[in-house]
mmCIF file with all atom_site columns, C-alpha atoms in Angstrom:
data_model
loop_
_atom_site.group_PDB
_atom_site.id
_atom_site.type_symbol
_atom_site.label_atom_id
_atom_site.label_alt_id
_atom_site.label_comp_id
_atom_site.label_asym_id
_atom_site.label_entity_id
_atom_site.label_seq_id
_atom_site.pdbx_PDB_ins_code
_atom_site.Cartn_x
_atom_site.Cartn_y
_atom_site.Cartn_z
_atom_site.occupancy
_atom_site.B_iso_or_equiv
_atom_site.pdbx_formal_charge
_atom_site.auth_seq_id
_atom_site.auth_comp_id
_atom_site.auth_asym_id
_atom_site.auth_atom_id
_atom_site.pdbx_PDB_model_num
ATOM 1   C CA . ALA A 1 1   ? -10.188 -13.777 -12.033 1.00 77.00 ? 1   ALA A CA 1
ATOM 2   C CA . GLN A 1 2   ? -7.796  -11.688 -14.034 1.00 84.00 ? 2   GLN A CA 1
ATOM 3   C CA . SER A 1 3   ? -5.086  -9.629  -12.364 1.00 92.00 ? 3   SER A CA 1
ATOM 4   C CA . VAL A 1 4   ? -2.212  -7.366  -13.329 1.00 95.00 ? 4   VAL A CA 1
ATOM 5   C CA . THR A 1 5   ? 0.989   -6.662  -11.428 1.00 96.00 ? 5   THR A CA 1
ATOM 6   C CA . GLN A 1 6   ? 3.360   -3.813  -12.063 1.00 97.00 ? 6   GLN A CA 1
ATOM 7   C CA . PRO A 1 7   ? 6.289   -4.595  -9.777  1.00 96.00 ? 7   PRO A CA 1
ATOM 8   C CA . ASP A 1 8   ? 7.873   -1.144  -9.933  1.00 96.00 ? 8   ASP A CA 1
ATOM 9   C CA . ILE A 1 9   ? 5.975   1.634   -8.181  1.00 95.00 ? 9   ILE A CA 1
ATOM 10  C CA . HIS A 1 10  ? 8.467   4.345   -9.120  1.00 97.00 ? 10  HIS A CA 1
ATOM 11  C CA . ILE A 1 11  ? 11.266  4.404   -11.702 1.00 97.00 ? 11  ILE A CA 1
ATOM 12  C CA . THR A 1 12  ? 13.771  7.184   -12.285 1.00 97.00 ? 12  THR A CA 1
ATOM 13  C CA . VAL A 1 13  ? 15.819  7.433   -15.474 1.00 97.00 ? 13  VAL A CA 1
ATOM 14  C CA . SER A 1 14  ? 18.006  10.049  -17.106 1.00 97.00 ? 14  SER A CA 1
ATOM 15  C CA . GLU A 1 15  ? 16.872  11.718  -20.281 1.00 97.00 ? 15  GLU A CA 1
ATOM 16  C CA . GLY A 1 16  ? 18.177  9.761   -23.265 1.00 97.00 ? 16  GLY A CA 1
ATOM 17  C CA . ALA A 1 17  ? 18.431  6.502   -21.345 1.00 98.00 ? 17  ALA A CA 1
ATOM 18  C CA . SER A 1 18  ? 16.457  3.410   -22.282 1.00 98.00 ? 18  SER A CA 1
ATOM 19  C CA . LEU A 1 19  ? 13.352  2.415   -20.376 1.00 97.00 ? 19  LEU A CA 1
ATOM 20  C CA . GLU A 1 20  ? 11.570  -0.822  -19.563 1.00 98.00 ? 20  GLU A CA 1
ATOM 21  C CA . LEU A 1 21  ? 8.407   -0.949  -17.446 1.00 98.00 ? 21  LEU A CA 1
ATOM 22  C CA . ARG A 1 22  ? 7.336   -4.380  -16.295 1.00 98.00 ? 22  ARG A CA 1
ATOM 23  C CA . CYS A 1 23  ? 3.856   -5.850  -16.409 1.00 98.00 ? 23  CYS A CA 1
ATOM 24  C CA . ASN A 1 24  ? 2.760   -9.352  -15.448 1.00 97.00 ? 24  ASN A CA 1
ATOM 25  C CA . TYR A 1 25  ? -0.790  -10.565 -15.890 1.00 95.00 ? 25  TYR A CA 1
ATOM 26  C CA . SER A 1 26  ? -2.935  -13.475 -14.902 1.00 91.00 ? 26  SER A CA 1
ATOM 27  C CA . TYR A 1 27  ? -5.708  -14.529 -17.223 1.00 85.00 ? 27  TYR A CA 1
ATOM 28  C CA . GLY A 1 28  ? -7.111  -17.878 -18.281 1.00 74.00 ? 28  GLY A CA 1
ATOM 29  C CA . ALA A 1 29  ? -7.445  -17.255 -21.985 1.00 76.00 ? 29  ALA A CA 1
ATOM 30  C CA . THR A 1 30  ? -5.673  -15.086 -24.510 1.00 74.00 ? 30  THR A CA 1
ATOM 31  C CA . PRO A 1 31  ? -5.910  -11.602 -23.083 1.00 84.00 ? 31  PRO A CA 1
ATOM 32  C CA . TYR A 1 32  ? -6.245  -8.213  -24.613 1.00 90.00 ? 32  TYR A CA 1
ATOM 33  C CA . LEU A 1 33  ? -3.366  -6.155  -23.205 1.00 93.00 ? 33  LEU A CA 1
ATOM 34  C CA . PHE A 1 34  ? -2.969  -2.410  -23.006 1.00 94.00 ? 34  PHE A CA 1
ATOM 35  C CA . TRP A 1 35  ? -0.593  0.264   -21.824 1.00 97.00 ? 35  TRP A CA 1
ATOM 36  C CA . TYR A 1 36  ? -2.048  3.636   -20.861 1.00 96.00 ? 36  TYR A CA 1
ATOM 37  C CA . VAL A 1 37  ? -0.224  6.805   -19.830 1.00 97.00 ? 37  VAL A CA 1
ATOM 38  C CA . GLN A 1 38  ? -1.537  9.464   -17.487 1.00 95.00 ? 38  GLN A CA 1
ATOM 39  C CA . SER A 1 39  ? 0.046   12.883  -17.159 1.00 92.00 ? 39  SER A CA 1
ATOM 40  C CA . PRO A 1 40  ? -0.626  14.763  -13.903 1.00 87.00 ? 40  PRO A CA 1
ATOM 41  C CA . GLY A 1 41  ? -4.237  15.875  -13.646 1.00 83.00 ? 41  GLY A CA 1
ATOM 42  C CA . GLN A 1 42  ? -5.112  14.318  -16.975 1.00 86.00 ? 42  GLN A CA 1
ATOM 43  C CA . GLY A 1 43  ? -7.091  11.354  -18.233 1.00 89.00 ? 43  GLY A CA 1
ATOM 44  C CA . LEU A 1 44  ? -5.700  8.131   -19.644 1.00 93.00 ? 44  LEU A CA 1
ATOM 45  C CA . GLN A 1 45  ? -4.182  7.998   -23.093 1.00 93.00 ? 45  GLN A CA 1
ATOM 46  C CA . LEU A 1 46  ? -3.699  4.709   -24.897 1.00 93.00 ? 46  LEU A CA 1
ATOM 47  C CA . LEU A 1 47  ? -0.055  4.026   -25.787 1.00 96.00 ? 47  LEU A CA 1
ATOM 48  C CA . LEU A 1 48  ? -0.498  0.645   -27.427 1.00 94.00 ? 48  LEU A CA 1
ATOM 49  C CA . LYS A 1 49  ? -2.543  -2.535  -27.401 1.00 92.00 ? 49  LYS A CA 1
ATOM 50  C CA . TYR A 1 50  ? -2.143  -6.236  -28.117 1.00 91.00 ? 50  TYR A CA 1
ATOM 51  C CA . PHE A 1 51  ? -5.018  -8.392  -29.283 1.00 86.00 ? 51  PHE A CA 1
ATOM 52  C CA . SER A 1 52  ? -3.373  -11.104 -31.393 1.00 82.00 ? 52  SER A CA 1
ATOM 53  C CA . GLY A 1 53  ? -0.721  -11.677 -34.037 1.00 83.00 ? 53  GLY A CA 1
ATOM 54  C CA . ASP A 1 54  ? 2.747   -10.203 -33.876 1.00 85.00 ? 54  ASP A CA 1
ATOM 55  C CA . THR A 1 55  ? 3.901   -10.255 -30.262 1.00 90.00 ? 55  THR A CA 1
ATOM 56  C CA . LEU A 1 56  ? 5.917   -7.038  -30.637 1.00 95.00 ? 56  LEU A CA 1
ATOM 57  C CA . VAL A 1 57  ? 3.582   -4.083  -30.898 1.00 95.00 ? 57  VAL A CA 1
ATOM 58  C CA . GLN A 1 58  ? 4.417   -0.513  -31.699 1.00 96.00 ? 58  GLN A CA 1
ATOM 59  C CA . GLY A 1 59  ? 2.645   2.400   -30.098 1.00 95.00 ? 59  GLY A CA 1
ATOM 60  C CA . ILE A 1 60  ? 2.640   6.138   -30.046 1.00 95.00 ? 60  ILE A CA 1
ATOM 61  C CA . LYS A 1 61  ? 5.488   8.356   -28.825 1.00 94.00 ? 61  LYS A CA 1
ATOM 62  C CA . GLY A 1 62  ? 8.126   5.762   -29.746 1.00 96.00 ? 62  GLY A CA 1
ATOM 63  C CA . PHE A 1 63  ? 6.953   3.114   -27.261 1.00 97.00 ? 63  PHE A CA 1
ATOM 64  C CA . GLU A 1 64  ? 6.786   -0.603  -27.940 1.00 98.00 ? 64  GLU A CA 1
ATOM 65  C CA . ALA A 1 65  ? 5.770   -3.654  -25.926 1.00 98.00 ? 65  ALA A CA 1
ATOM 66  C CA . GLU A 1 66  ? 6.349   -7.354  -26.249 1.00 96.00 ? 66  GLU A CA 1
ATOM 67  C CA . PHE A 1 67  ? 3.800   -10.014 -25.342 1.00 94.00 ? 67  PHE A CA 1
ATOM 68  C CA . LYS A 1 68  ? 5.439   -13.119 -23.876 1.00 94.00 ? 68  LYS A CA 1
ATOM 69  C CA . ARG A 1 69  ? 2.835   -15.783 -23.226 1.00 91.00 ? 69  ARG A CA 1
ATOM 70  C CA . SER A 1 70  ? 5.298   -18.145 -21.488 1.00 91.00 ? 70  SER A CA 1
ATOM 71  C CA . GLN A 1 71  ? 6.179   -15.449 -18.955 1.00 93.00 ? 71  GLN A CA 1
ATOM 72  C CA . SER A 1 72  ? 2.701   -13.862 -18.747 1.00 93.00 ? 72  SER A CA 1
ATOM 73  C CA . SER A 1 73  ? 4.348   -10.534 -19.369 1.00 96.00 ? 73  SER A CA 1
ATOM 74  C CA . PHE A 1 74  ? 3.735   -7.452  -21.469 1.00 97.00 ? 74  PHE A CA 1
ATOM 75  C CA . ASN A 1 75  ? 6.666   -5.119  -20.784 1.00 98.00 ? 75  ASN A CA 1
ATOM 76  C CA . LEU A 1 76  ? 6.774   -1.603  -22.160 1.00 98.00 ? 76  LEU A CA 1
ATOM 77  C CA . ARG A 1 77  ? 10.009  -0.266  -23.675 1.00 98.00 ? 77  ARG A CA 1
ATOM 78  C CA . LYS A 1 78  ? 11.419  2.892   -25.123 1.00 98.00 ? 78  LYS A CA 1
ATOM 79  C CA . PRO A 1 79  ? 14.996  3.176   -26.431 1.00 97.00 ? 79  PRO A CA 1
ATOM 80  C CA . SER A 1 80  ? 15.522  6.828   -25.485 1.00 97.00 ? 80  SER A CA 1
ATOM 81  C CA . VAL A 1 81  ? 13.410  8.619   -22.906 1.00 98.00 ? 81  VAL A CA 1
ATOM 82  C CA . HIS A 1 82  ? 12.426  12.283  -23.266 1.00 96.00 ? 82  HIS A CA 1
ATOM 83  C CA . TRP A 1 83  ? 11.637  14.606  -20.361 1.00 96.00 ? 83  TRP A CA 1
ATOM 84  C CA . SER A 1 84  ? 8.035   14.763  -21.600 1.00 95.00 ? 84  SER A CA 1
ATOM 85  C CA . ASP A 1 85  ? 7.649   11.031  -20.910 1.00 97.00 ? 85  ASP A CA 1
ATOM 86  C CA . ALA A 1 86  ? 7.475   11.723  -17.178 1.00 97.00 ? 86  ALA A CA 1
ATOM 87  C CA . ALA A 1 87  ? 4.032   10.439  -16.167 1.00 97.00 ? 87  ALA A CA 1
ATOM 88  C CA . GLU A 1 88  ? 2.288   7.467   -14.616 1.00 96.00 ? 88  GLU A CA 1
ATOM 89  C CA . TYR A 1 89  ? 1.956   4.329   -16.705 1.00 98.00 ? 89  TYR A CA 1
ATOM 90  C CA . PHE A 1 90  ? -0.721  1.700   -16.339 1.00 97.00 ? 90  PHE A CA 1
ATOM 91  C CA . CYS A 1 91  ? -0.821  -1.807  -17.728 1.00 97.00 ? 91  CYS A CA 1
ATOM 92  C CA . ALA A 1 92  ? -4.295  -3.308  -18.155 1.00 95.00 ? 92  ALA A CA 1
ATOM 93  C CA . VAL A 1 93  ? -5.836  -6.597  -19.235 1.00 92.00 ? 93  VAL A CA 1
ATOM 94  C CA . GLY A 1 94  ? -9.274  -6.997  -20.748 1.00 87.00 ? 94  GLY A CA 1
ATOM 95  C CA . ALA A 1 95  ? -11.368 -9.312  -22.848 1.00 75.00 ? 95  ALA A CA 1
ATOM 96  C CA . GLY A 1 96  ? -14.325 -9.300  -25.132 1.00 69.00 ? 96  GLY A CA 1
ATOM 97  C CA . GLY A 1 97  ? -17.170 -11.781 -25.089 1.00 71.00 ? 97  GLY A CA 1
ATOM 98  C CA . THR A 1 98  ? -18.913 -12.103 -21.748 1.00 72.00 ? 98  THR A CA 1
ATOM 99  C CA . SER A 1 99  ? -16.210 -10.003 -20.089 1.00 75.00 ? 99  SER A CA 1
ATOM 100 C CA . TYR A 1 100 ? -17.759 -7.055  -21.928 1.00 78.00 ? 100 TYR A CA 1
ATOM 101 C CA . GLY A 1 101 ? -14.483 -5.214  -22.280 1.00 80.00 ? 101 GLY A CA 1
ATOM 102 C CA . LYS A 1 102 ? -13.997 -4.704  -18.573 1.00 88.00 ? 102 LYS A CA 1
ATOM 103 C CA . LEU A 1 103 ? -10.414 -3.759  -17.739 1.00 91.00 ? 103 LEU A CA 1
ATOM 104 C CA . THR A 1 104 ? -8.263  -4.806  -14.809 1.00 93.00 ? 104 THR A CA 1
ATOM 105 C CA . PHE A 1 105 ? -5.451  -2.364  -14.140 1.00 95.00 ? 105 PHE A CA 1
ATOM 106 C CA . GLY A 1 106 ? -2.091  -2.695  -12.494 1.00 96.00 ? 106 GLY A CA 1
ATOM 107 C CA . GLN A 1 107 ? -1.139  -0.392  -9.669  1.00 96.00 ? 107 GLN A CA 1
ATOM 108 C CA . GLY A 1 108 ? 0.735   1.947   -11.958 1.00 96.00 ? 108 GLY A CA 1
ATOM 109 C CA . THR A 1 109 ? 4.396   2.940   -12.345 1.00 97.00 ? 109 THR A CA 1
ATOM 110 C CA . ILE A 1 110 ? 5.433   6.541   -11.858 1.00 96.00 ? 110 ILE A CA 1
ATOM 111 C CA . LEU A 1 111 ? 8.231   7.556   -14.204 1.00 97.00 ? 111 LEU A CA 1
ATOM 112 C CA . THR A 1 112 ? 10.547  10.415  -13.277 1.00 97.00 ? 112 THR A CA 1
ATOM 113 C CA . VAL A 1 113 ? 12.988  11.692  -15.892 1.00 97.00 ? 113 VAL A CA 1
ATOM 114 C CA . HIS A 1 114 ? 16.156  13.530  -14.824 1.00 94.00 ? 114 HIS A CA 1
ATOM 115 C CA . PRO A 1 115 ? 17.674  16.047  -17.265 1.00 89.00 ? 115 PRO A CA 1
ATOM 116 C CA . ASN B 2 1   ? -15.966 14.508  -31.949 1.00 62.00 ? 1   ASN B CA 1
ATOM 117 C CA . ALA B 2 2   ? -15.682 15.197  -28.247 1.00 76.00 ? 2   ALA B CA 1
ATOM 118 C CA . GLY B 2 3   ? -15.243 11.507  -27.319 1.00 92.00 ? 3   GLY B CA 1
ATOM 119 C CA . VAL B 2 4   ? -16.055 10.925  -23.644 1.00 95.00 ? 4   VAL B CA 1
ATOM 120 C CA . THR B 2 5   ? -17.040 13.957  -21.577 1.00 96.00 ? 5   THR B CA 1
ATOM 121 C CA . GLN B 2 6   ? -17.416 13.982  -17.814 1.00 97.00 ? 6   GLN B CA 1
ATOM 122 C CA . THR B 2 7   ? -19.265 16.566  -15.751 1.00 97.00 ? 7   THR B CA 1
ATOM 123 C CA . PRO B 2 8   ? -18.243 18.071  -13.352 1.00 97.00 ? 8   PRO B CA 1
ATOM 124 C CA . LYS B 2 9   ? -14.436 18.050  -13.344 1.00 95.00 ? 9   LYS B CA 1
ATOM 125 C CA . PHE B 2 10  ? -14.088 18.927  -9.657  1.00 96.00 ? 10  PHE B CA 1
ATOM 126 C CA . ARG B 2 11  ? -16.417 18.732  -6.704  1.00 97.00 ? 11  ARG B CA 1
ATOM 127 C CA . VAL B 2 12  ? -16.238 19.009  -2.932  1.00 97.00 ? 12  VAL B CA 1
ATOM 128 C CA . LEU B 2 13  ? -19.007 17.354  -0.923  1.00 97.00 ? 13  LEU B CA 1
ATOM 129 C CA . LYS B 2 14  ? -19.811 17.218  2.751   1.00 97.00 ? 14  LYS B CA 1
ATOM 130 C CA . THR B 2 15  ? -20.309 13.821  4.331   1.00 98.00 ? 15  THR B CA 1
ATOM 131 C CA . GLY B 2 16  ? -23.873 12.670  3.766   1.00 97.00 ? 16  GLY B CA 1
ATOM 132 C CA . GLN B 2 17  ? -24.546 14.833  0.732   1.00 97.00 ? 17  GLN B CA 1
ATOM 133 C CA . SER B 2 18  ? -25.575 13.332  -2.577  1.00 97.00 ? 18  SER B CA 1
ATOM 134 C CA . MET B 2 19  ? -24.448 14.021  -6.115  1.00 97.00 ? 19  MET B CA 1
ATOM 135 C CA . THR B 2 20  ? -24.541 12.650  -9.644  1.00 98.00 ? 20  THR B CA 1
ATOM 136 C CA . LEU B 2 21  ? -21.636 12.427  -12.040 1.00 98.00 ? 21  LEU B CA 1
ATOM 137 C CA . LEU B 2 22  ? -22.518 12.558  -15.717 1.00 98.00 ? 22  LEU B CA 1
ATOM 138 C CA . CYS B 2 23  ? -20.693 10.774  -18.508 1.00 98.00 ? 23  CYS B CA 1
ATOM 139 C CA . ALA B 2 24  ? -21.558 11.410  -22.137 1.00 98.00 ? 24  ALA B CA 1
ATOM 140 C CA . GLN B 2 25  ? -20.041 9.756   -25.215 1.00 96.00 ? 25  GLN B CA 1
ATOM 141 C CA . ASP B 2 26  ? -20.626 10.602  -28.857 1.00 95.00 ? 26  ASP B CA 1
ATOM 142 C CA . MET B 2 27  ? -19.052 7.495   -30.428 1.00 91.00 ? 27  MET B CA 1
ATOM 143 C CA . ASN B 2 28  ? -22.203 5.363   -30.373 1.00 91.00 ? 28  ASN B CA 1
ATOM 144 C CA . HIS B 2 29  ? -20.495 2.854   -28.074 1.00 91.00 ? 29  HIS B CA 1
ATOM 145 C CA . GLU B 2 30  ? -22.566 0.102   -26.502 1.00 90.00 ? 30  GLU B CA 1
ATOM 146 C CA . TYR B 2 31  ? -20.451 -0.469  -23.403 1.00 92.00 ? 31  TYR B CA 1
ATOM 147 C CA . MET B 2 32  ? -19.773 2.130   -20.727 1.00 95.00 ? 32  MET B CA 1
ATOM 148 C CA . TYR B 2 33  ? -17.916 1.959   -17.420 1.00 96.00 ? 33  TYR B CA 1
ATOM 149 C CA . TRP B 2 34  ? -17.225 3.875   -14.235 1.00 98.00 ? 34  TRP B CA 1
ATOM 150 C CA . TYR B 2 35  ? -13.823 3.442   -12.564 1.00 97.00 ? 35  TYR B CA 1
ATOM 151 C CA . ARG B 2 36  ? -12.309 5.035   -9.500  1.00 97.00 ? 36  ARG B CA 1
ATOM 152 C CA . GLN B 2 37  ? -8.598  5.794   -9.163  1.00 96.00 ? 37  GLN B CA 1
ATOM 153 C CA . ASP B 2 38  ? -6.852  5.811   -5.822  1.00 94.00 ? 38  ASP B CA 1
ATOM 154 C CA . PRO B 2 39  ? -3.107  6.187   -5.201  1.00 89.00 ? 39  PRO B CA 1
ATOM 155 C CA . GLY B 2 40  ? -1.221  2.909   -5.467  1.00 87.00 ? 40  GLY B CA 1
ATOM 156 C CA . MET B 2 41  ? -4.317  0.977   -6.507  1.00 89.00 ? 41  MET B CA 1
ATOM 157 C CA . GLY B 2 42  ? -4.666  1.715   -10.180 1.00 92.00 ? 42  GLY B CA 1
ATOM 158 C CA . LEU B 2 43  ? -8.211  1.986   -11.489 1.00 95.00 ? 43  LEU B CA 1
ATOM 159 C CA . ARG B 2 44  ? -10.988 -0.202  -10.127 1.00 96.00 ? 44  ARG B CA 1
ATOM 160 C CA . LEU B 2 45  ? -14.306 -0.869  -11.810 1.00 96.00 ? 45  LEU B CA 1
ATOM 161 C CA . ILE B 2 46  ? -17.370 0.425   -9.956  1.00 98.00 ? 46  ILE B CA 1
ATOM 162 C CA . HIS B 2 47  ? -20.257 -0.350  -12.327 1.00 98.00 ? 47  HIS B CA 1
ATOM 163 C CA . TYR B 2 48  ? -20.674 -0.925  -16.011 1.00 96.00 ? 48  TYR B CA 1
ATOM 164 C CA . SER B 2 49  ? -23.366 -1.072  -18.670 1.00 95.00 ? 49  SER B CA 1
ATOM 165 C CA . VAL B 2 50  ? -23.576 -3.180  -21.815 1.00 91.00 ? 50  VAL B CA 1
ATOM 166 C CA . GLY B 2 51  ? -26.470 -1.262  -23.318 1.00 92.00 ? 51  GLY B CA 1
ATOM 167 C CA . GLU B 2 52  ? -29.257 1.201   -22.778 1.00 94.00 ? 52  GLU B CA 1
ATOM 168 C CA . GLY B 2 53  ? -31.332 0.255   -19.749 1.00 94.00 ? 53  GLY B CA 1
ATOM 169 C CA . THR B 2 54  ? -28.821 -2.304  -18.402 1.00 95.00 ? 54  THR B CA 1
ATOM 170 C CA . THR B 2 55  ? -26.278 -1.968  -15.603 1.00 97.00 ? 55  THR B CA 1
ATOM 171 C CA . ALA B 2 56  ? -24.094 -4.365  -13.627 1.00 96.00 ? 56  ALA B CA 1
ATOM 172 C CA . LYS B 2 57  ? -21.809 -4.278  -10.605 1.00 96.00 ? 57  LYS B CA 1
ATOM 173 C CA . GLY B 2 58  ? -18.074 -4.159  -10.900 1.00 95.00 ? 58  GLY B CA 1
ATOM 174 C CA . GLU B 2 59  ? -15.348 -4.722  -8.346  1.00 94.00 ? 59  GLU B CA 1
ATOM 175 C CA . VAL B 2 60  ? -16.219 -1.913  -5.891  1.00 97.00 ? 60  VAL B CA 1
ATOM 176 C CA . PRO B 2 61  ? -19.946 -1.071  -6.275  1.00 97.00 ? 61  PRO B CA 1
ATOM 177 C CA . ASP B 2 62  ? -20.920 -0.361  -2.647  1.00 97.00 ? 62  ASP B CA 1
ATOM 178 C CA . GLY B 2 63  ? -22.164 3.178   -2.009  1.00 97.00 ? 63  GLY B CA 1
ATOM 179 C CA . TYR B 2 64  ? -22.796 3.906   -5.695  1.00 98.00 ? 64  TYR B CA 1
ATOM 180 C CA . ASN B 2 65  ? -25.724 3.605   -8.056  1.00 97.00 ? 65  ASN B CA 1
ATOM 181 C CA . VAL B 2 66  ? -25.831 4.003   -11.829 1.00 98.00 ? 66  VAL B CA 1
ATOM 182 C CA . SER B 2 67  ? -28.321 4.508   -14.594 1.00 98.00 ? 67  SER B CA 1
ATOM 183 C CA . ARG B 2 68  ? -28.192 4.262   -18.398 1.00 97.00 ? 68  ARG B CA 1
ATOM 184 C CA . LEU B 2 69  ? -31.433 5.724   -19.649 1.00 95.00 ? 69  LEU B CA 1
ATOM 185 C CA . LYS B 2 70  ? -29.907 6.842   -22.940 1.00 96.00 ? 70  LYS B CA 1
ATOM 186 C CA . LYS B 2 71  ? -27.236 5.029   -24.914 1.00 95.00 ? 71  LYS B CA 1
ATOM 187 C CA . GLN B 2 72  ? -24.902 7.998   -24.888 1.00 96.00 ? 72  GLN B CA 1
ATOM 188 C CA . ASN B 2 73  ? -25.143 8.775   -21.161 1.00 98.00 ? 73  ASN B CA 1
ATOM 189 C CA . PHE B 2 74  ? -24.037 6.878   -18.059 1.00 98.00 ? 74  PHE B CA 1
ATOM 190 C CA . LEU B 2 75  ? -24.737 8.432   -14.660 1.00 98.00 ? 75  LEU B CA 1
ATOM 191 C CA . LEU B 2 76  ? -22.978 7.604   -11.403 1.00 98.00 ? 76  LEU B CA 1
ATOM 192 C CA . GLY B 2 77  ? -24.769 8.533   -8.187  1.00 98.00 ? 77  GLY B CA 1
ATOM 193 C CA . LEU B 2 78  ? -23.597 8.848   -4.622  1.00 97.00 ? 78  LEU B CA 1
ATOM 194 C CA . GLU B 2 79  ? -26.635 8.861   -2.337  1.00 93.00 ? 79  GLU B CA 1
ATOM 195 C CA . SER B 2 80  ? -24.798 9.619   0.912   1.00 96.00 ? 80  SER B CA 1
ATOM 196 C CA . ALA B 2 81  ? -21.182 10.553  0.351   1.00 97.00 ? 81  ALA B CA 1
ATOM 197 C CA . ALA B 2 82  ? -18.488 9.263   2.672   1.00 97.00 ? 82  ALA B CA 1
ATOM 198 C CA . PRO B 2 83  ? -14.827 10.340  3.022   1.00 97.00 ? 83  PRO B CA 1
ATOM 199 C CA . SER B 2 84  ? -13.822 6.919   1.663   1.00 97.00 ? 84  SER B CA 1
ATOM 200 C CA . GLN B 2 85  ? -15.359 7.978   -1.647  1.00 98.00 ? 85  GLN B CA 1
ATOM 201 C CA . THR B 2 86  ? -12.786 10.726  -2.078  1.00 98.00 ? 86  THR B CA 1
ATOM 202 C CA . SER B 2 87  ? -11.199 9.701   -5.365  1.00 97.00 ? 87  SER B CA 1
ATOM 203 C CA . VAL B 2 88  ? -10.785 10.497  -9.020  1.00 96.00 ? 88  VAL B CA 1
ATOM 204 C CA . TYR B 2 89  ? -13.585 9.000   -11.098 1.00 98.00 ? 89  TYR B CA 1
ATOM 205 C CA . PHE B 2 90  ? -13.157 8.028   -14.722 1.00 97.00 ? 90  PHE B CA 1
ATOM 206 C CA . CYS B 2 91  ? -15.793 7.108   -17.231 1.00 97.00 ? 91  CYS B CA 1
ATOM 207 C CA . ALA B 2 92  ? -14.945 4.996   -20.265 1.00 95.00 ? 92  ALA B CA 1
ATOM 208 C CA . SER B 2 93  ? -16.696 3.516   -23.272 1.00 94.00 ? 93  SER B CA 1
ATOM 209 C CA . THR B 2 94  ? -15.981 0.895   -25.908 1.00 90.00 ? 94  THR B CA 1
ATOM 210 C CA . ARG B 2 95  ? -17.584 -1.075  -28.673 1.00 82.00 ? 95  ARG B CA 1
ATOM 211 C CA . PRO B 2 96  ? -19.022 -4.549  -28.039 1.00 68.00 ? 96  PRO B CA 1
ATOM 212 C CA . ALA B 2 97  ? -17.438 -7.934  -28.540 1.00 56.00 ? 97  ALA B CA 1
ATOM 213 C CA . GLY B 2 98  ? -16.502 -8.642  -32.118 1.00 58.00 ? 98  GLY B CA 1
ATOM 214 C CA . TRP B 2 99  ? -15.754 -4.991  -32.689 1.00 56.00 ? 99  TRP B CA 1
ATOM 215 C CA . TYR B 2 100 ? -13.654 -4.517  -29.589 1.00 59.00 ? 100 TYR B CA 1
ATOM 216 C CA . THR B 2 101 ? -10.768 -2.138  -29.874 1.00 69.00 ? 101 THR B CA 1
ATOM 217 C CA . GLU B 2 102 ? -9.917  -0.272  -26.711 1.00 83.00 ? 102 GLU B CA 1
ATOM 218 C CA . ALA B 2 103 ? -11.622 1.791   -24.021 1.00 89.00 ? 103 ALA B CA 1
ATOM 219 C CA . PHE B 2 104 ? -11.803 5.546   -24.433 1.00 91.00 ? 104 PHE B CA 1
ATOM 220 C CA . PHE B 2 105 ? -11.596 7.520   -21.208 1.00 93.00 ? 105 PHE B CA 1
ATOM 221 C CA . GLY B 2 106 ? -12.942 10.846  -20.063 1.00 94.00 ? 106 GLY B CA 1
ATOM 222 C CA . GLN B 2 107 ? -10.767 13.437  -18.346 1.00 93.00 ? 107 GLN B CA 1
ATOM 223 C CA . GLY B 2 108 ? -11.893 12.438  -14.879 1.00 95.00 ? 108 GLY B CA 1
ATOM 224 C CA . THR B 2 109 ? -13.821 13.969  -11.984 1.00 96.00 ? 109 THR B CA 1
ATOM 225 C CA . ARG B 2 110 ? -11.870 14.766  -8.843  1.00 96.00 ? 110 ARG B CA 1
ATOM 226 C CA . LEU B 2 111 ? -14.206 14.349  -5.870  1.00 97.00 ? 111 LEU B CA 1
ATOM 227 C CA . THR B 2 112 ? -13.349 15.281  -2.305  1.00 97.00 ? 112 THR B CA 1
ATOM 228 C CA . VAL B 2 113 ? -15.678 14.340  0.554   1.00 98.00 ? 113 VAL B CA 1
ATOM 229 C CA . VAL B 2 114 ? -15.046 16.252  3.768   1.00 97.00 ? 114 VAL B CA 1
#
C-alpha cells in the first residue's frame, strides 16, 4: 500500500527566508507526486506535480520540488517566502491504471510566516 | 467553467439524522472521489467512482454510502450521522488512466454532528 509522510507538522519561517517542506513516500512503482496548498477555510490548490521526466519540477507561486527516487522523497522548496504563503501544505502520491487516480495524502505541514 | 462544486458548504446535524452531500463537476471527468479531512490526518478516501453507475470503497467507507447516477454528479450519504463524522468533506474529480493529470477539488463541506 502506498503511504506518505510529512515529518514536520508545523514550520515557522521569517518572511524572505528560504523554505523546504519534506515529503517521503512509499510506493512500489513510479509514483505520481503532488503538492497541494490549502489556505484557511479553502479547498486544495495544486502547486505542482511530477509524473515523469525532469526530476526538478516548477510550480505556481515560485515553488519547486525535486523528486529523488533513491531517497523516496519529493521535497517542496521556495527561495524566498512571502507572508501570503502561510497555509497548510499537503504532499500526495497517486497512480493511474488500476489505482484509478486515488490519492494518498500526508498529514500536512502548517506554515507560519513571521513578518 | 465552475470546475467542482459542492453543496452545501456548511451543515450542522444532530446525531442520528441523515443527509446527502452533492458534488457536481463540469469537466466531463470519468473518475470522482469523496475524501474527509481531519486535523493531523490529511485527507482520507471514503468512496470513489470510475464511471457512471459504478462506486467502490476507499480507506474509510463505514457509515457512508454513495451513488453516481449521472456522470457529472457524485452523492455522499450519511444515513445516521455520528459525532465521529464531524469533518470537512472534499469531492474531487480527474480524467482516467492514460489521460491522467491531477485531481481537481471542490471547496469543501464543513459538517458538524452534535
